[in-house]
């Protein structure tokens, strides 16, 4: 069930009876074979996951792709990044998820676990207080404007524009840093007053644009 | 000269002839006539004149006769003269295709231009047009075009066109309708919520796909649907009107 990149905006996924795929609703471009689609509500396992998704607003309309065949996925001409998870977990906004293997575990969690600071971060960046964590062995496809590039971190810190941040893997600490000065208050700031400071060991995926996925 | 820019600077003679300048712009070497979609031209060199298709008909009716679609006639112009015409569309990838005694059906909003040796007709599928004959045409796509062979089912929004295969039929995903009560309910009212409807291709040929786009408003769509309301009797037409008013008020 590898996710094969057809071009920068489209992926091809082989679906089998053992390997269903969850994808964003409306992301199917076409398919061959005996494949059916089924809308599903929310993410996460069981009732807790459903309730959590409903409460946090961190749920997207997803669908399950089942059967056997080959399916093309893409969404509104956005760029697609394919990642393979090998036991580690990926933290991502739900609306950036294009598709992932159905057997991966997804859960909703509070941003950062950092109390008020992270709450402020979520509110300010428009990312909300919750993100989705995906773990296990399998494939994930992410949406971005203009493609993503990975930044490897080995104990150092990198500053990322909150709008350009897409996802991260590994043991990373994400903090909001504001350098709001007088100029920002009077509306003459650089527009870069708020940054995410990411530190630790892992990889941050950053998109080449400051546009959010709608 | 501007320093630090790697891309070449073009003039009238160094611009490519009937070839892509880059993935997002195409240079037509004009010597005679081309049909060009309104708004697709971004620049031109030489003695080139743009005239509406129906306006051009008075001068060379054989050319206008090639454009056999009154529905789209307002959205197209004829470029005549000698020179280079640059064509682009919203930063989409531009592809040129050569038809050789063939036929190809393509989404009207993605067709940017074609040689007058080709003939254009409206497809039975709304929003699509068919090109017949021999010649070159230009079409845009969101991301590179993906070619697939039938049997294949395509999402209506990602379908760019098809060549040499029978027109598609509509396939409704029973599983989707059964699983989603709401969507089944809406389906009964002719509305859709997701992936339940696909175009089903069988037989031999080629299907062209693009990454799904945020669909552009097709000005001709209103005219297509309006003309089809002639099929309704007065009472049904009134009922349709009421439903449309209710929908407009809800939004």
mmCIF file of N, CA and C in Angstrom, chain B residues 65-188:
data_model
loop_
_atom_site.group_PDB
_atom_site.id
_atom_site.type_symbol
_atom_site.label_atom_id
_atom_site.label_comp_id
_atom_site.label_asym_id
_atom_site.label_seq_id
_atom_site.Cartn_x
_atom_site.Cartn_y
_atom_site.Cartn_z
ATOM 1 N N UNK B 65 -17.636 28.819 -39.183
ATOM 2 C CA UNK B 65 -18.436 27.597 -39.251
ATOM 3 C C UNK B 65 -17.758 26.457 -38.514
ATOM 4 N N UNK B 66 -16.452 26.556 -38.366
ATOM 5 C CA UNK B 66 -15.710 25.540 -37.621
ATOM 6 C C UNK B 66 -16.086 25.559 -36.142
ATOM 7 N N UNK B 67 -16.576 26.715 -35.716
ATOM 8 C CA UNK B 67 -16.900 26.887 -34.304
ATOM 9 C C UNK B 67 -18.399 26.657 -34.141
ATOM 10 N N UNK B 68 -18.752 25.382 -33.986
ATOM 11 C CA UNK B 68 -20.170 25.045 -34.055
ATOM 12 C C UNK B 68 -20.751 24.962 -32.650
ATOM 13 N N UNK B 69 -20.688 26.063 -31.923
ATOM 14 C CA UNK B 69 -21.245 26.070 -30.581
ATOM 15 C C UNK B 69 -21.739 27.461 -30.228
ATOM 16 N N UNK B 70 -23.023 27.726 -30.456
ATOM 17 C CA UNK B 70 -23.549 29.057 -30.129
ATOM 18 C C UNK B 70 -23.430 29.361 -28.646
ATOM 19 N N UNK B 71 -23.351 28.300 -27.836
ATOM 20 C CA UNK B 71 -23.302 28.485 -26.385
ATOM 21 C C UNK B 71 -22.044 29.220 -25.959
ATOM 22 N N UNK B 72 -20.932 28.895 -26.605
ATOM 23 C CA UNK B 72 -19.650 29.431 -26.155
ATOM 24 C C UNK B 72 -19.127 30.540 -27.056
ATOM 25 N N UNK B 73 -19.919 30.908 -28.058
ATOM 26 C CA UNK B 73 -19.391 31.802 -29.075
ATOM 27 C C UNK B 73 -18.977 33.153 -28.481
ATOM 28 N N UNK B 74 -19.628 33.554 -27.379
ATOM 29 C CA UNK B 74 -19.270 34.844 -26.780
ATOM 30 C C UNK B 74 -17.950 34.783 -26.020
ATOM 31 N N UNK B 75 -17.521 33.572 -25.655
ATOM 32 C CA UNK B 75 -16.318 33.435 -24.843
ATOM 33 C C UNK B 75 -15.064 33.213 -25.672
ATOM 34 N N UNK B 76 -15.194 33.276 -27.010
ATOM 35 C CA UNK B 76 -14.043 32.974 -27.860
ATOM 36 C C UNK B 76 -13.802 34.089 -28.871
ATOM 37 N N UNK B 77 -12.524 34.242 -29.252
ATOM 38 C CA UNK B 77 -12.169 35.208 -30.278
ATOM 39 C C UNK B 77 -11.331 34.507 -31.344
ATOM 40 N N UNK B 78 -11.241 35.132 -32.510
ATOM 41 C CA UNK B 78 -10.354 34.640 -33.557
ATOM 42 C C UNK B 78 -9.155 35.584 -33.606
ATOM 43 N N UNK B 79 -7.950 35.011 -33.478
ATOM 44 C CA UNK B 79 -6.732 35.810 -33.634
ATOM 45 C C UNK B 79 -6.264 35.640 -35.063
ATOM 46 N N UNK B 80 -6.080 36.750 -35.790
ATOM 47 C CA UNK B 80 -5.608 36.658 -37.172
ATOM 48 C C UNK B 80 -4.371 37.516 -37.352
ATOM 49 N N UNK B 81 -3.501 37.111 -38.278
ATOM 50 C CA UNK B 81 -2.339 37.915 -38.603
ATOM 51 C C UNK B 81 -1.069 37.096 -38.558
ATOM 52 N N UNK B 82 0.044 37.826 -38.424
ATOM 53 C CA UNK B 82 1.370 37.216 -38.380
ATOM 54 C C UNK B 82 2.032 37.634 -37.086
ATOM 55 N N UNK B 83 2.567 36.697 -36.338
ATOM 56 C CA UNK B 83 3.278 37.081 -35.121
ATOM 57 C C UNK B 83 3.319 35.948 -34.117
ATOM 58 N N UNK B 84 3.629 36.322 -32.884
ATOM 59 C CA UNK B 84 3.696 35.345 -31.798
ATOM 60 C C UNK B 84 2.664 35.757 -30.751
ATOM 61 N N UNK B 85 1.842 34.819 -30.361
ATOM 62 C CA UNK B 85 0.828 35.099 -29.343
ATOM 63 C C UNK B 85 1.125 34.226 -28.127
ATOM 64 N N UNK B 86 1.255 34.863 -26.957
ATOM 65 C CA UNK B 86 1.517 34.120 -25.733
ATOM 66 C C UNK B 86 0.206 33.873 -25.004
ATOM 67 N N UNK B 87 0.019 32.620 -24.591
ATOM 68 C CA UNK B 87 -1.227 32.201 -23.958
ATOM 69 C C UNK B 87 -0.912 31.605 -22.594
ATOM 70 N N UNK B 88 -1.717 31.954 -21.576
ATOM 71 C CA UNK B 88 -1.533 31.387 -20.240
ATOM 72 C C UNK B 88 -2.863 31.413 -19.505
ATOM 73 N N UNK B 89 -2.956 30.658 -18.422
ATOM 74 C CA UNK B 89 -4.197 30.566 -17.671
ATOM 75 C C UNK B 89 -3.910 30.361 -16.192
ATOM 76 N N UNK B 90 -4.039 31.400 -15.368
ATOM 77 C CA UNK B 90 -3.949 31.328 -13.906
ATOM 78 C C UNK B 90 -2.740 30.565 -13.390
ATOM 79 N N UNK B 91 -1.655 30.529 -14.112
ATOM 80 C CA UNK B 91 -0.483 29.797 -13.634
ATOM 81 C C UNK B 91 -0.645 28.293 -13.733
ATOM 82 N N UNK B 92 -1.659 27.840 -14.437
ATOM 83 C CA UNK B 92 -1.832 26.402 -14.646
ATOM 84 C C UNK B 92 -0.827 25.919 -15.680
ATOM 85 N N UNK B 93 -0.576 24.611 -15.672
ATOM 86 C CA UNK B 93 0.276 24.008 -16.685
ATOM 87 C C UNK B 93 -0.441 24.079 -18.034
ATOM 88 N N UNK B 94 0.298 24.491 -19.068
ATOM 89 C CA UNK B 94 -0.285 24.550 -20.403
ATOM 90 C C UNK B 94 0.287 23.404 -21.232
ATOM 91 N N UNK B 95 -0.589 22.647 -21.854
ATOM 92 C CA UNK B 95 -0.153 21.542 -22.698
ATOM 93 C C UNK B 95 -0.675 21.755 -24.102
ATOM 94 N N UNK B 96 0.141 21.390 -25.090
ATOM 95 C CA UNK B 96 -0.357 21.406 -26.464
ATOM 96 C C UNK B 96 -0.533 19.959 -26.917
ATOM 97 N N UNK B 97 -1.576 19.728 -27.666
ATOM 98 C CA UNK B 97 -1.893 18.387 -28.137
ATOM 99 C C UNK B 97 -2.055 18.446 -29.643
ATOM 100 N N UNK B 98 -1.652 17.371 -30.323
ATOM 101 C CA UNK B 98 -1.861 17.266 -31.759
ATOM 102 C C UNK B 98 -2.898 16.189 -32.027
ATOM 103 N N UNK B 99 -3.946 16.570 -32.694
ATOM 104 C CA UNK B 99 -4.957 15.586 -33.097
ATOM 105 C C UNK B 99 -4.708 15.225 -34.547
ATOM 106 N N UNK B 100 -4.793 13.933 -34.849
ATOM 107 C CA UNK B 100 -4.626 13.480 -36.218
ATOM 108 C C UNK B 100 -5.865 12.680 -36.589
ATOM 109 N N UNK B 101 -6.758 13.311 -37.302
ATOM 110 C CA UNK B 101 -8.023 12.672 -37.667
ATOM 111 C C UNK B 101 -8.665 12.037 -36.439
ATOM 112 N N UNK B 102 -8.625 12.755 -35.346
ATOM 113 C CA UNK B 102 -9.121 12.181 -34.101
ATOM 114 C C UNK B 102 -10.239 13.003 -33.507
ATOM 115 N N UNK B 103 -10.665 12.592 -32.334
ATOM 116 C CA UNK B 103 -11.639 13.388 -31.612
ATOM 117 C C UNK B 103 -11.267 13.389 -30.145
ATOM 118 N N UNK B 104 -11.429 14.513 -29.515
ATOM 119 C CA UNK B 104 -11.098 14.635 -28.111
ATOM 120 C C UNK B 104 -12.112 15.562 -27.461
ATOM 121 N N UNK B 105 -12.586 15.167 -26.310
ATOM 122 C CA UNK B 105 -13.545 15.980 -25.585
ATOM 123 C C UNK B 105 -12.846 16.552 -24.362
ATOM 124 N N UNK B 106 -13.067 17.833 -24.096
ATOM 125 C CA UNK B 106 -12.318 18.485 -23.025
ATOM 126 C C UNK B 106 -13.200 19.494 -22.309
ATOM 127 N N UNK B 107 -12.883 19.738 -21.045
ATOM 128 C CA UNK B 107 -13.645 20.701 -20.247
ATOM 129 C C UNK B 107 -13.482 22.088 -20.866
ATOM 130 N N UNK B 108 -14.599 22.744 -21.107
ATOM 131 C CA UNK B 108 -14.589 23.998 -21.843
ATOM 132 C C UNK B 108 -13.717 25.052 -21.166
ATOM 133 N N UNK B 109 -13.755 25.115 -19.821
ATOM 134 C CA UNK B 109 -12.993 26.158 -19.132
ATOM 135 C C UNK B 109 -11.495 25.917 -19.214
ATOM 136 N N UNK B 110 -11.064 24.709 -19.602
ATOM 137 C CA UNK B 110 -9.635 24.432 -19.687
ATOM 138 C C UNK B 110 -9.086 24.528 -21.105
ATOM 139 N N UNK B 111 -9.962 24.670 -22.081
ATOM 140 C CA UNK B 111 -9.508 24.798 -23.464
ATOM 141 C C UNK B 111 -9.135 26.255 -23.724
ATOM 142 N N UNK B 112 -7.904 26.478 -24.189
ATOM 143 C CA UNK B 112 -7.425 27.854 -24.352
ATOM 144 C C UNK B 112 -7.344 28.294 -25.802
ATOM 145 N N UNK B 113 -7.118 27.366 -26.719
ATOM 146 C CA UNK B 113 -7.011 27.764 -28.118
ATOM 147 C C UNK B 113 -6.902 26.554 -29.019
ATOM 148 N N UNK B 114 -7.272 26.716 -30.298
ATOM 149 C CA UNK B 114 -7.090 25.615 -31.251
ATOM 150 C C UNK B 114 -6.998 26.166 -32.662
ATOM 151 N N UNK B 115 -6.335 25.362 -33.519
ATOM 152 C CA UNK B 115 -6.161 25.755 -34.907
ATOM 153 C C UNK B 115 -7.493 25.668 -35.629
ATOM 154 N N UNK B 116 -7.618 26.474 -36.672
ATOM 155 C CA UNK B 116 -8.895 26.513 -37.382
ATOM 156 C C UNK B 116 -9.099 25.291 -38.256
ATOM 157 N N UNK B 117 -8.095 24.398 -38.333
ATOM 158 C CA UNK B 117 -8.307 23.145 -39.056
ATOM 159 C C UNK B 117 -9.140 22.179 -38.222
ATOM 160 N N UNK B 118 -9.265 22.472 -36.933
ATOM 161 C CA UNK B 118 -10.084 21.629 -36.063
ATOM 162 C C UNK B 118 -11.497 22.181 -35.995
ATOM 163 N N UNK B 119 -12.418 21.290 -35.722
ATOM 164 C CA UNK B 119 -13.801 21.700 -35.604
ATOM 165 C C UNK B 119 -14.246 21.513 -34.162
ATOM 166 N N UNK B 120 -14.970 22.485 -33.636
ATOM 167 C CA UNK B 120 -15.429 22.414 -32.253
ATOM 168 C C UNK B 120 -16.922 22.134 -32.211
ATOM 169 N N UNK B 121 -17.310 21.197 -31.369
ATOM 170 C CA UNK B 121 -18.732 20.926 -31.159
ATOM 171 C C UNK B 121 -18.980 20.789 -29.665
ATOM 172 N N UNK B 122 -20.205 21.046 -29.259
ATOM 173 C CA UNK B 122 -20.551 20.867 -27.848
ATOM 174 C C UNK B 122 -20.722 19.387 -27.548
ATOM 175 N N UNK B 123 -20.173 18.957 -26.421
ATOM 176 C CA UNK B 123 -20.362 17.572 -26.009
ATOM 177 C C UNK B 123 -21.746 17.407 -25.397
ATOM 178 N N UNK B 124 -22.207 16.170 -25.353
ATOM 179 C CA UNK B 124 -23.477 15.891 -24.689
ATOM 180 C C UNK B 124 -23.329 16.112 -23.186
ATOM 181 N N UNK B 125 -22.117 15.875 -22.668
ATOM 182 C CA UNK B 125 -21.870 16.109 -21.253
ATOM 183 C C UNK B 125 -21.756 17.619 -21.029
ATOM 184 N N UNK B 126 -22.561 18.205 -20.155
ATOM 185 C CA UNK B 126 -22.543 19.662 -19.990
ATOM 186 C C UNK B 126 -21.170 20.170 -19.541
ATOM 187 N N UNK B 127 -20.753 21.291 -20.099
ATOM 188 C CA UNK B 127 -19.476 21.887 -19.710
ATOM 189 C C UNK B 127 -18.300 21.377 -20.521
ATOM 190 N N UNK B 128 -18.533 20.422 -21.390
ATOM 191 C CA UNK B 128 -17.450 19.851 -22.191
ATOM 192 C C UNK B 128 -17.678 20.153 -23.672
ATOM 193 N N UNK B 129 -16.578 20.258 -24.419
ATOM 194 C CA UNK B 129 -16.648 20.454 -25.861
ATOM 195 C C UNK B 129 -15.798 19.386 -26.542
ATOM 196 N N UNK B 130 -16.137 19.067 -27.771
ATOM 197 C CA UNK B 130 -15.418 18.044 -28.530
ATOM 198 C C UNK B 130 -14.703 18.696 -29.700
ATOM 199 N N UNK B 131 -13.433 18.340 -29.897
ATOM 200 C CA UNK B 131 -12.655 18.807 -31.041
ATOM 201 C C UNK B 131 -12.491 17.656 -32.014
ATOM 202 N N UNK B 132 -12.717 17.934 -33.299
ATOM 203 C CA UNK B 132 -12.650 16.903 -34.328
ATOM 204 C C UNK B 132 -11.700 17.335 -35.424
ATOM 205 N N UNK B 133 -10.993 16.362 -36.021
ATOM 206 C CA UNK B 133 -10.171 16.666 -37.176
ATOM 207 C C UNK B 133 -8.689 16.567 -36.881
ATOM 208 N N UNK B 134 -7.908 17.351 -37.631
ATOM 209 C CA UNK B 134 -6.459 17.329 -37.508
ATOM 210 C C UNK B 134 -5.971 18.723 -37.161
ATOM 211 N N UNK B 135 -5.118 18.817 -36.166
ATOM 212 C CA UNK B 135 -4.583 20.121 -35.810
ATOM 213 C C UNK B 135 -4.113 20.148 -34.364
ATOM 214 N N UNK B 136 -3.679 21.349 -33.958
ATOM 215 C CA UNK B 136 -3.101 21.521 -32.635
ATOM 216 C C UNK B 136 -4.092 22.277 -31.752
ATOM 217 N N UNK B 137 -4.142 21.926 -30.469
ATOM 218 C CA UNK B 137 -4.919 22.732 -29.533
ATOM 219 C C UNK B 137 -4.198 22.839 -28.205
ATOM 220 N N UNK B 138 -4.581 23.841 -27.420
ATOM 221 C CA UNK B 138 -3.930 24.123 -26.139
ATOM 222 C C UNK B 138 -4.941 23.970 -25.023
ATOM 223 N N UNK B 139 -4.514 23.343 -23.921
ATOM 224 C CA UNK B 139 -5.404 23.218 -22.777
ATOM 225 C C UNK B 139 -4.599 23.378 -21.501
ATOM 226 N N UNK B 140 -5.244 23.931 -20.484
ATOM 227 C CA UNK B 140 -4.568 24.115 -19.205
ATOM 228 C C UNK B 140 -4.990 23.007 -18.258
ATOM 229 N N UNK B 141 -4.140 22.726 -17.289
ATOM 230 C CA UNK B 141 -4.487 21.747 -16.258
ATOM 231 C C UNK B 141 -3.836 22.171 -14.958
ATOM 232 N N UNK B 142 -4.504 21.836 -13.864
ATOM 233 C CA UNK B 142 -3.942 22.132 -12.544
ATOM 234 C C UNK B 142 -2.951 21.033 -12.206
ATOM 235 N N UNK B 143 -1.672 21.315 -12.386
ATOM 236 C CA UNK B 143 -0.658 20.271 -12.284
ATOM 237 C C UNK B 143 -0.579 19.543 -13.616
ATOM 238 N N UNK B 144 0.449 18.722 -13.806
ATOM 239 C CA UNK B 144 0.575 18.003 -15.071
ATOM 240 C C UNK B 144 -0.631 17.098 -15.321
ATOM 241 N N UNK B 145 -0.925 16.859 -16.590
ATOM 242 C CA UNK B 145 -2.043 15.992 -16.954
ATOM 243 C C UNK B 145 -1.674 14.536 -16.680
ATOM 244 N N UNK B 146 -2.629 13.782 -16.177
ATOM 245 C CA UNK B 146 -2.427 12.351 -15.946
ATOM 246 C C UNK B 146 -3.276 11.595 -16.960
ATOM 247 N N UNK B 147 -2.640 10.672 -17.677
ATOM 248 C CA UNK B 147 -3.367 9.883 -18.673
ATOM 249 C C UNK B 147 -3.663 8.501 -18.094
ATOM 250 N N UNK B 148 -4.900 8.085 -18.176
ATOM 251 C CA UNK B 148 -5.255 6.742 -17.717
ATOM 252 C C UNK B 148 -6.120 6.074 -18.777
ATOM 253 N N UNK B 149 -6.179 4.743 -18.682
ATOM 254 C CA UNK B 149 -6.966 3.982 -19.650
ATOM 255 C C UNK B 149 -8.171 3.359 -18.969
ATOM 256 N N UNK B 150 -9.274 3.230 -19.700
ATOM 257 C CA UNK B 150 -10.440 2.579 -19.133
ATOM 258 C C UNK B 150 -10.179 1.086 -18.944
ATOM 259 N N UNK B 151 -10.936 0.385 -18.089
ATOM 260 C CA UNK B 151 -12.056 0.898 -17.308
ATOM 261 C C UNK B 151 -11.582 1.777 -16.146
ATOM 262 N N UNK B 152 -12.216 2.908 -15.993
ATOM 263 C CA UNK B 152 -11.787 3.867 -14.985
ATOM 264 C C UNK B 152 -12.992 4.714 -14.590
ATOM 265 N N UNK B 153 -13.031 5.117 -13.319
ATOM 266 C CA UNK B 153 -14.085 6.035 -12.889
ATOM 267 C C UNK B 153 -13.428 7.311 -12.374
ATOM 268 N N UNK B 154 -13.941 8.439 -12.824
ATOM 269 C CA UNK B 154 -13.292 9.712 -12.507
ATOM 270 C C UNK B 154 -14.252 10.632 -11.764
ATOM 271 N N UNK B 155 -13.686 11.403 -10.845
ATOM 272 C CA UNK B 155 -14.449 12.425 -10.151
ATOM 273 C C UNK B 155 -14.773 13.541 -11.152
ATOM 274 N N UNK B 156 -16.016 14.038 -11.184
ATOM 275 C CA UNK B 156 -16.361 15.060 -12.188
ATOM 276 C C UNK B 156 -15.463 16.300 -12.134
ATOM 277 N N UNK B 157 -14.994 16.670 -10.937
ATOM 278 C CA UNK B 157 -14.177 17.880 -10.843
ATOM 279 C C UNK B 157 -12.762 17.684 -11.343
ATOM 280 N N UNK B 158 -12.268 16.459 -11.312
ATOM 281 C CA UNK B 158 -10.886 16.255 -11.740
ATOM 282 C C UNK B 158 -10.805 15.819 -13.196
ATOM 283 N N UNK B 159 -11.943 15.493 -13.791
ATOM 284 C CA UNK B 159 -11.932 15.047 -15.179
ATOM 285 C C UNK B 159 -11.621 16.216 -16.101
ATOM 286 N N UNK B 160 -10.567 16.054 -16.899
ATOM 287 C CA UNK B 160 -10.187 17.100 -17.837
ATOM 288 C C UNK B 160 -10.747 16.808 -19.222
ATOM 289 N N UNK B 161 -10.750 15.545 -19.612
ATOM 290 C CA UNK B 161 -11.294 15.205 -20.924
ATOM 291 C C UNK B 161 -11.057 13.752 -21.243
ATOM 292 N N UNK B 162 -11.439 13.364 -22.459
ATOM 293 C CA UNK B 162 -11.208 11.998 -22.895
ATOM 294 C C UNK B 162 -11.086 11.984 -24.409
ATOM 295 N N UNK B 163 -10.355 10.973 -24.909
ATOM 296 C CA UNK B 163 -10.126 10.861 -26.349
ATOM 297 C C UNK B 163 -10.433 9.452 -26.800
ATOM 298 N N UNK B 164 -11.058 9.350 -27.932
ATOM 299 C CA UNK B 164 -11.285 8.078 -28.627
ATOM 300 C C UNK B 164 -12.056 7.058 -27.823
ATOM 301 N N UNK B 165 -12.696 7.445 -26.711
ATOM 302 C CA UNK B 165 -13.519 6.434 -26.049
ATOM 303 C C UNK B 165 -14.954 6.927 -25.957
ATOM 304 N N UNK B 166 -15.890 6.012 -25.754
ATOM 305 C CA UNK B 166 -17.293 6.405 -25.698
ATOM 306 C C UNK B 166 -17.539 7.400 -24.563
ATOM 307 N N UNK B 167 -18.550 8.212 -24.714
ATOM 308 C CA UNK B 167 -18.896 9.159 -23.663
ATOM 309 C C UNK B 167 -19.182 8.410 -22.372
ATOM 310 N N UNK B 168 -18.855 9.015 -21.234
ATOM 311 C CA UNK B 168 -19.020 8.312 -19.965
ATOM 312 C C UNK B 168 -20.486 8.211 -19.548
ATOM 313 N N UNK B 169 -20.746 7.266 -18.675
ATOM 314 C CA UNK B 169 -22.035 7.238 -18.002
ATOM 315 C C UNK B 169 -21.799 7.634 -16.548
ATOM 316 N N UNK B 170 -22.860 7.930 -15.832
ATOM 317 C CA UNK B 170 -22.682 8.317 -14.439
ATOM 318 C C UNK B 170 -22.838 7.109 -13.540
ATOM 319 N N UNK B 171 -21.889 6.972 -12.618
ATOM 320 C CA UNK B 171 -21.923 5.871 -11.672
ATOM 321 C C UNK B 171 -22.178 6.429 -10.283
ATOM 322 N N UNK B 172 -23.156 5.868 -9.601
ATOM 323 C CA UNK B 172 -23.428 6.300 -8.228
ATOM 324 C C UNK B 172 -22.950 5.232 -7.257
ATOM 325 N N UNK B 173 -22.157 5.633 -6.300
ATOM 326 C CA UNK B 173 -21.600 4.711 -5.319
ATOM 327 C C UNK B 173 -22.687 4.338 -4.331
ATOM 328 N N UNK B 174 -23.186 3.112 -4.456
ATOM 329 C CA UNK B 174 -24.285 2.668 -3.598
ATOM 330 C C UNK B 174 -23.870 2.677 -2.136
ATOM 331 N N UNK B 175 -22.628 2.229 -1.902
ATOM 332 C CA UNK B 175 -22.118 2.136 -0.539
ATOM 333 C C UNK B 175 -22.173 3.494 0.152
ATOM 334 N N UNK B 176 -21.771 4.512 -0.593
ATOM 335 C CA UNK B 176 -21.741 5.866 -0.038
ATOM 336 C C UNK B 176 -23.153 6.324 0.317
ATOM 337 N N UNK B 177 -24.087 6.087 -0.609
ATOM 338 C CA UNK B 177 -25.448 6.555 -0.389
ATOM 339 C C UNK B 177 -26.080 5.830 0.789
ATOM 340 N N UNK B 178 -25.781 4.508 0.916
ATOM 341 C CA UNK B 178 -26.380 3.738 1.990
ATOM 342 C C UNK B 178 -25.778 4.123 3.333
ATOM 343 N N UNK B 179 -24.459 4.371 3.350
ATOM 344 C CA UNK B 179 -23.777 4.657 4.608
ATOM 345 C C UNK B 179 -24.133 6.037 5.119
ATOM 346 N N UNK B 180 -24.272 6.944 4.228
ATOM 347 C CA UNK B 180 -24.510 8.299 4.665
ATOM 348 C C UNK B 180 -25.986 8.613 4.471
ATOM 349 N N UNK B 181 -26.724 8.563 5.552
ATOM 350 C CA UNK B 181 -28.163 8.777 5.464
ATOM 351 C C UNK B 181 -28.458 10.154 4.892
ATOM 352 N N UNK B 182 -27.713 11.130 5.390
ATOM 353 C CA UNK B 182 -27.930 12.503 4.926
ATOM 354 C C UNK B 182 -27.677 12.611 3.426
ATOM 355 N N UNK B 183 -26.607 11.969 3.008
ATOM 356 C CA UNK B 183 -26.257 12.102 1.600
ATOM 357 C C UNK B 183 -27.291 11.390 0.742
ATOM 358 N N UNK B 184 -27.831 10.261 1.252
ATOM 359 C CA UNK B 184 -28.885 9.573 0.526
ATOM 360 C C UNK B 184 -30.108 10.447 0.401
ATOM 361 N N UNK B 185 -30.400 11.134 1.490
ATOM 362 C CA UNK B 185 -31.548 12.029 1.518
ATOM 363 C C UNK B 185 -31.368 13.155 0.514
ATOM 364 N N UNK B 186 -30.153 13.704 0.508
ATOM 365 C CA UNK B 186 -29.897 14.807 -0.414
ATOM 366 C C UNK B 186 -29.913 14.331 -1.848
ATOM 367 N N UNK B 187 -29.423 13.082 -2.041
ATOM 368 C CA UNK B 187 -29.421 12.531 -3.386
ATOM 369 C C UNK B 187 -30.826 12.495 -3.956
ATOM 370 N N UNK B 188 -31.793 12.218 -3.072
ATOM 371 C CA UNK B 188 -33.179 12.185 -3.514
ATOM 372 C C UNK B 188 -33.622 13.555 -4.001
#
